[in-house]
């Protein structure tokens, strides 16, 4: 019998957060312009960043959408604009505590159907580990992190220290791209989201591999990359070819070709087309792809899971893995 359908990639924006300049110090923080009971705008300074609706903060609205799409559980993660990795650690600690506590209020209203993931001040590994521990004690199940901290990628010593802590305490890690490069060629057509996000994720998967992270962290680390692993699955052959032919430059700290590490991480299924999903399953394996949607944002998949459900190349057992069992193993080990 098929298991519960689990969406591992959704986001939350709690309502009612305080003025962050007063609560955390500093200036230029995001703030929420409430336009109506069910609509708001995330503002950064005087600029409009993203319109959002009640589904971002209202559990009954989320649950109704889940019921409509046949989803039993959602992993509810922060919206990356609030990560605050570019700020002093003490400010990032405070904003993380504010949003992590508010997220628990949102998910509590959904019972065990809404699974909270926290955020941490990743620029300070000690503070990040402490906030993760606090959140796990409070009811969070895992953590979402951005894919880099300024110019420090996931093979940075401090980030690796945090990932090792996640492995020790058994916390699953969801990696989301953020803070993509801009400029005249990327600030049109949502090009930062259409090209920058896949490239950022691709780069960070490579950082874990070529930076030797998977050779140093325990195999018990459960880590999942958003958006199907970005462009990495399509270009894995190129990475292997470069590892063998230009090992003097490419191998870095890795001990084996990139394809040797695909069993060390998961990816979600937000790739929108059956052909892309087939490539994903063929590349990383049927046990490593988890249902994701990017709910409730407009570039996400709705109805949630439609590509997995319609993919005629999947067997019933494979489909159940992608919709349910892989996610449950990712969440609980």
Short mmCIF file of C-alpha atoms in Angstrom, two decimals:
data_model
loop_
_atom_site.label_atom_id
_atom_site.label_comp_id
_atom_site.label_asym_id
_atom_site.label_seq_id
_atom_site.Cartn_x
_atom_site.Cartn_y
_atom_site.Cartn_z
CA UNK A 1 0.00 0.00 0.00
CA UNK A 2 1.44 3.45 -0.92
CA UNK A 3 2.76 5.52 1.96
CA UNK A 4 1.93 9.13 2.85
CA UNK A 5 2.83 11.68 0.18
CA UNK A 6 5.58 13.99 1.51
CA UNK A 7 6.57 17.31 -0.08
CA UNK A 8 10.09 18.16 1.15
CA UNK A 9 10.37 21.62 -0.47
CA UNK A 10 7.95 24.28 0.75
CA UNK A 11 8.44 27.68 2.34
CA UNK A 12 6.91 29.77 5.09
CA UNK A 13 6.73 33.48 5.86
CA UNK A 14 5.25 33.86 9.34
CA UNK A 15 3.05 36.84 10.02
CA UNK A 16 3.53 39.19 12.94
CA UNK A 17 7.31 39.42 13.10
CA UNK A 18 8.65 42.52 14.85
CA UNK A 19 10.54 45.39 13.27
CA UNK A 20 13.90 43.71 12.77
CA UNK A 21 16.00 46.84 13.11
CA UNK A 22 14.74 47.26 16.66
CA UNK A 23 14.79 43.55 17.51
CA UNK A 24 18.13 42.65 15.93
CA UNK A 25 20.05 45.88 15.35
CA UNK A 26 21.31 47.19 12.06
CA UNK A 27 19.22 48.56 9.21
CA UNK A 28 17.88 47.60 5.79
CA UNK A 29 16.00 44.55 7.03
CA UNK A 30 13.10 42.97 5.14
CA UNK A 31 9.68 43.98 6.41
CA UNK A 32 6.14 42.97 5.63
CA UNK A 33 3.69 45.36 4.03
CA UNK A 34 0.27 43.93 4.83
CA UNK A 35 -2.10 44.78 1.98
CA UNK A 36 -5.15 42.84 3.19
CA UNK A 37 -6.10 40.00 5.48
CA UNK A 38 -4.84 37.50 2.90
CA UNK A 39 -2.23 39.39 0.92
CA UNK A 40 1.09 41.05 1.74
CA UNK A 41 4.34 42.15 0.14
CA UNK A 42 7.84 41.31 1.39
CA UNK A 43 9.73 44.60 1.24
CA UNK A 44 13.50 45.14 1.32
CA UNK A 45 13.95 48.77 2.21
CA UNK A 46 11.59 50.64 -0.12
CA UNK A 47 11.73 47.96 -2.85
CA UNK A 48 9.07 45.32 -3.37
CA UNK A 49 10.70 41.87 -3.18
CA UNK A 50 7.86 39.36 -3.45
CA UNK A 51 4.06 39.33 -3.14
CA UNK A 52 2.77 36.61 -0.85
CA UNK A 53 -0.60 35.32 0.27
CA UNK A 54 -2.17 33.68 3.28
CA UNK A 55 -0.80 30.30 2.25
CA UNK A 56 2.59 31.55 3.50
CA UNK A 57 1.45 31.96 7.11
CA UNK A 58 -1.98 30.36 7.50
CA UNK A 59 -1.97 26.64 8.27
CA UNK A 60 -5.61 26.00 7.26
CA UNK A 61 -4.91 27.50 3.82
CA UNK A 62 -1.86 25.26 3.41
CA UNK A 63 -3.75 22.19 4.54
CA UNK A 64 -6.57 22.89 2.08
CA UNK A 65 -4.07 23.16 -0.78
CA UNK A 66 -2.37 19.96 0.38
CA UNK A 67 -5.70 18.14 0.39
CA UNK A 68 -6.46 19.43 -3.11
CA UNK A 69 -3.10 18.16 -4.38
CA UNK A 70 -3.10 14.85 -2.52
CA UNK A 71 -0.20 15.74 -0.20
CA UNK A 72 -0.18 14.31 3.31
CA UNK A 73 2.86 16.10 4.78
CA UNK A 74 4.92 19.19 4.01
CA UNK A 75 8.43 20.03 5.13
CA UNK A 76 8.13 23.75 5.90
CA UNK A 77 11.39 25.68 5.48
CA UNK A 78 12.39 29.35 5.75
CA UNK A 79 12.25 31.75 2.82
CA UNK A 80 15.93 32.43 1.98
CA UNK A 81 15.66 36.23 1.96
CA UNK A 82 15.74 36.01 5.78
CA UNK A 83 18.99 33.98 6.08
CA UNK A 84 21.02 37.14 6.85
CA UNK A 85 24.42 35.52 6.27
CA UNK A 86 25.89 38.90 5.28
CA UNK A 87 25.18 40.43 8.70
CA UNK A 88 27.08 40.25 11.99
CA UNK A 89 26.51 36.87 13.60
CA UNK A 90 24.73 38.33 16.62
CA UNK A 91 22.11 39.87 14.32
CA UNK A 92 21.73 36.65 12.34
CA UNK A 93 21.28 34.69 15.56
CA UNK A 94 18.48 36.97 16.67
CA UNK A 95 16.61 36.93 13.36
CA UNK A 96 16.94 33.14 13.20
CA UNK A 97 15.43 32.79 16.68
CA UNK A 98 12.53 35.08 15.75
CA UNK A 99 11.61 33.23 12.56
CA UNK A 100 12.27 29.76 13.94
CA UNK A 101 9.93 30.36 16.87
CA UNK A 102 7.24 31.86 14.63
CA UNK A 103 7.53 28.93 12.22
CA UNK A 104 6.75 26.53 15.06
CA UNK A 105 3.55 28.49 15.71
CA UNK A 106 2.52 28.09 12.05
CA UNK A 107 3.32 24.38 11.86
CA UNK A 108 1.76 23.56 15.23
CA UNK A 109 -1.59 24.52 13.75
CA UNK A 110 -1.15 21.79 11.15
CA UNK A 111 -0.46 18.98 13.58
CA UNK A 112 1.94 16.35 12.31
CA UNK A 113 1.21 17.24 8.67
CA UNK A 114 3.54 20.28 8.75
CA UNK A 115 7.18 19.43 9.52
CA UNK A 116 9.28 22.46 10.54
CA UNK A 117 12.85 23.07 9.39
CA UNK A 118 14.82 25.90 10.98
CA UNK A 119 17.39 28.41 9.76
CA UNK A 120 20.77 29.08 11.40
CA UNK A 121 23.43 31.84 11.37
CA UNK A 122 25.68 29.83 9.06
CA UNK A 123 28.43 32.50 9.04
CA UNK A 124 29.28 31.46 12.62
CA UNK A 125 29.55 27.66 12.98
CA UNK A 126 29.38 27.65 16.79
CA UNK A 127 26.28 29.85 16.79
CA UNK A 128 24.76 27.78 13.98
CA UNK A 129 25.25 24.54 15.91
CA UNK A 130 23.79 26.11 19.05
CA UNK A 131 20.70 27.40 17.23
CA UNK A 132 20.15 24.05 15.53
CA UNK A 133 20.30 22.28 18.90
CA UNK A 134 17.87 24.79 20.40
CA UNK A 135 15.47 24.29 17.51
CA UNK A 136 15.64 20.50 17.58
CA UNK A 137 14.79 20.61 21.28
CA UNK A 138 11.87 22.94 20.52
CA UNK A 139 10.33 20.73 17.82
CA UNK A 140 12.09 21.42 14.54
CA UNK A 141 13.00 18.28 12.60
CA UNK A 142 15.81 19.58 10.37
CA UNK A 143 17.48 22.66 8.94
CA UNK A 144 17.48 24.58 5.67
CA UNK A 145 20.71 26.32 4.71
CA UNK A 146 21.69 28.55 1.82
CA UNK A 147 24.19 27.15 -0.66
CA UNK A 148 26.97 29.62 0.20
CA UNK A 149 28.00 32.30 2.69
CA UNK A 150 29.40 35.14 0.62
CA UNK A 151 32.40 33.65 -1.19
CA UNK A 152 32.50 30.64 1.14
CA UNK A 153 30.95 27.55 -0.45
CA UNK A 154 29.87 24.33 1.22
CA UNK A 155 33.47 23.09 1.47
CA UNK A 156 34.39 26.01 3.73
CA UNK A 157 35.81 24.75 7.03
CA UNK A 158 33.13 26.43 9.12
CA UNK A 159 30.29 25.07 6.99
CA UNK A 160 31.82 21.60 7.09
CA UNK A 161 31.98 21.86 10.88
CA UNK A 162 28.24 22.59 10.90
CA UNK A 163 27.49 19.70 8.51
CA UNK A 164 29.47 17.34 10.73
CA UNK A 165 27.37 18.50 13.68
CA UNK A 166 24.19 17.83 11.68
CA UNK A 167 25.43 14.29 11.06
CA UNK A 168 26.18 13.79 14.78
CA UNK A 169 22.74 14.95 15.93
CA UNK A 170 20.88 13.29 13.05
CA UNK A 171 19.42 16.47 11.56
CA UNK A 172 18.51 16.35 7.85
CA UNK A 173 19.80 19.31 5.81
CA UNK A 174 17.95 20.94 2.92
CA UNK A 175 20.19 23.13 0.72
CA UNK A 176 18.49 25.99 -1.12
CA UNK A 177 20.17 28.35 -3.62
CA UNK A 178 20.03 32.03 -2.75
CA UNK A 179 21.73 35.38 -3.31
CA UNK A 180 22.37 34.77 -7.00
CA UNK A 181 24.61 37.15 -8.96
CA UNK A 182 22.86 40.05 -10.68
CA UNK A 183 23.74 42.55 -13.38
CA UNK A 184 22.30 43.78 -16.68
CA UNK A 185 22.35 40.32 -18.28
CA UNK A 186 20.58 38.66 -15.35
CA UNK A 187 18.20 41.34 -14.08
CA UNK A 188 15.56 40.66 -16.74
CA UNK A 189 13.19 37.78 -17.44
CA UNK A 190 13.79 36.50 -13.89
CA UNK A 191 17.11 35.21 -15.30
CA UNK A 192 18.67 34.98 -11.83
CA UNK A 193 16.00 32.41 -10.96
CA UNK A 194 15.97 30.67 -14.35
CA UNK A 195 19.75 30.38 -14.85
CA UNK A 196 21.42 31.50 -11.63
CA UNK A 197 19.62 29.11 -9.30
CA UNK A 198 20.49 25.97 -11.31
CA UNK A 199 24.11 27.13 -11.64
CA UNK A 200 24.43 27.96 -7.92
CA UNK A 201 23.14 24.54 -6.92
CA UNK A 202 25.41 22.81 -9.45
CA UNK A 203 28.43 24.67 -8.05
CA UNK A 204 27.62 23.73 -4.47
CA UNK A 205 27.18 20.03 -5.24
CA UNK A 206 30.61 20.18 -6.88
CA UNK A 207 31.99 21.92 -3.79
CA UNK A 208 30.91 19.01 -1.59
CA UNK A 209 32.49 16.55 -4.01
CA UNK A 210 35.66 18.26 -5.27
CA UNK A 211 36.20 20.03 -1.97
CA UNK A 212 36.48 16.60 -0.36
CA UNK A 213 33.56 17.14 2.01
CA UNK A 214 31.95 13.79 1.28
CA UNK A 215 35.32 12.20 2.02
CA UNK A 216 35.39 13.86 5.45
CA UNK A 217 31.83 13.95 6.77
CA UNK A 218 30.09 10.77 7.96
CA UNK A 219 27.99 8.86 5.47
CA UNK A 220 25.14 9.31 7.94
CA UNK A 221 24.78 12.96 6.85
CA UNK A 222 21.39 13.33 5.18
CA UNK A 223 21.51 16.26 2.75
CA UNK A 224 19.14 17.22 -0.06
CA UNK A 225 19.53 19.82 -2.81
CA UNK A 226 16.56 21.82 -4.09
CA UNK A 227 15.41 22.13 -7.71
CA UNK A 228 16.59 18.71 -8.82
CA UNK A 229 20.20 19.46 -7.99
CA UNK A 230 20.22 22.33 -10.46
CA UNK A 231 22.21 21.68 -13.63
CA UNK A 232 24.48 19.10 -11.95
CA UNK A 233 22.64 15.94 -13.12
CA UNK A 234 22.74 17.03 -16.78
CA UNK A 235 26.47 17.81 -16.65
CA UNK A 236 27.71 14.96 -14.46
CA UNK A 237 29.38 13.34 -17.47
CA UNK A 238 31.28 16.55 -18.17
CA UNK A 239 32.47 16.69 -14.55
CA UNK A 240 33.67 13.07 -14.70
CA UNK A 241 35.43 13.69 -18.00
CA UNK A 242 37.19 16.75 -16.56
CA UNK A 243 38.15 14.84 -13.40
CA UNK A 244 39.91 12.19 -15.49
CA UNK A 245 41.39 14.39 -18.24
CA UNK A 246 42.34 17.47 -16.21
CA UNK A 247 42.85 15.99 -12.80
CA UNK A 248 45.66 18.44 -12.17
CA UNK A 249 43.06 21.21 -11.88
CA UNK A 250 39.72 19.51 -11.29
CA UNK A 251 40.15 16.77 -8.70
CA UNK A 252 40.65 19.10 -5.78
CA UNK A 253 40.42 17.16 -2.53
CA UNK A 254 38.19 14.39 -3.91
CA UNK A 255 39.40 10.80 -4.00
CA UNK A 256 37.07 9.53 -6.74
CA UNK A 257 35.22 10.86 -9.81
CA UNK A 258 32.07 12.95 -9.17
CA UNK A 259 29.75 10.13 -10.24
CA UNK A 260 31.09 8.07 -7.33
CA UNK A 261 29.35 10.41 -4.86
CA UNK A 262 25.77 10.50 -6.16
CA UNK A 263 24.71 8.12 -3.41
CA UNK A 264 25.74 10.66 -0.76
CA UNK A 265 22.99 13.22 -1.34
CA UNK A 266 19.35 13.61 -2.33
CA UNK A 267 17.62 15.96 -4.75
CA UNK A 268 14.02 17.05 -5.00
CA UNK A 269 11.77 16.51 -8.00
CA UNK A 270 11.04 20.14 -8.99
CA UNK A 271 12.08 19.71 -12.64
CA UNK A 272 8.61 20.08 -14.26
CA UNK A 273 9.01 17.67 -17.20
CA UNK A 274 8.94 13.85 -17.32
CA UNK A 275 12.08 13.77 -19.48
CA UNK A 276 13.98 15.79 -16.87
CA UNK A 277 12.67 13.56 -14.09
CA UNK A 278 13.81 10.47 -16.02
CA UNK A 279 17.31 11.96 -16.30
CA UNK A 280 17.28 12.71 -12.58
CA UNK A 281 16.25 9.17 -11.64
CA UNK A 282 18.75 7.66 -14.08
CA UNK A 283 21.57 9.87 -12.76
CA UNK A 284 21.20 9.86 -8.98
CA UNK A 285 19.02 6.78 -8.57
CA UNK A 286 15.42 6.06 -7.65
CA UNK A 287 16.28 6.08 -3.93
CA UNK A 288 17.67 9.64 -4.01
CA UNK A 289 14.83 11.68 -5.54
CA UNK A 290 12.26 13.19 -3.18
CA UNK A 291 9.00 14.91 -4.03
CA UNK A 292 9.31 18.70 -3.85
CA UNK A 293 7.20 21.58 -5.08
CA UNK A 294 8.60 24.99 -3.97
CA UNK A 295 5.10 25.71 -2.62
CA UNK A 296 3.66 28.34 -2.33
CA UNK A 297 5.75 30.36 -4.77
CA UNK A 298 4.68 30.89 -8.40
CA UNK A 299 7.71 29.14 -9.94
CA UNK A 300 6.82 25.97 -8.04
CA UNK A 301 4.85 22.94 -9.19
CA UNK A 302 1.08 22.84 -8.86
CA UNK A 303 -0.66 20.50 -8.54
CA UNK A 304 2.13 19.18 -6.37
CA UNK A 305 3.52 15.87 -7.62
CA UNK A 306 1.87 15.91 -11.02
CA UNK A 307 5.08 15.10 -12.91
CA UNK A 308 5.89 12.14 -10.65
CA UNK A 309 2.34 10.85 -10.86
CA UNK A 310 2.20 11.13 -14.66
CA UNK A 311 5.68 9.76 -15.40
CA UNK A 312 4.89 6.54 -17.27
CA UNK A 313 8.47 5.25 -17.01
CA UNK A 314 8.16 4.82 -13.23
CA UNK A 315 6.93 1.56 -11.76
CA UNK A 316 4.39 1.71 -8.94
CA UNK A 317 7.17 0.92 -6.46
CA UNK A 318 9.43 3.65 -7.84
CA UNK A 319 6.59 6.17 -7.75
CA UNK A 320 5.93 5.34 -4.10
CA UNK A 321 9.62 5.88 -3.36
CA UNK A 322 9.59 9.34 -4.94
CA UNK A 323 6.29 10.38 -3.38
CA UNK A 324 6.77 8.90 0.07
CA UNK A 325 9.42 6.44 1.21
CA UNK A 326 12.53 8.36 0.16
CA UNK A 327 11.36 11.44 2.03
CA UNK A 328 10.50 9.50 5.17
CA UNK A 329 13.99 7.98 5.15
CA UNK A 330 15.53 11.42 4.59
CA UNK A 331 13.58 12.87 7.50
CA UNK A 332 14.01 10.09 9.99
CA UNK A 333 17.03 8.07 8.87
#
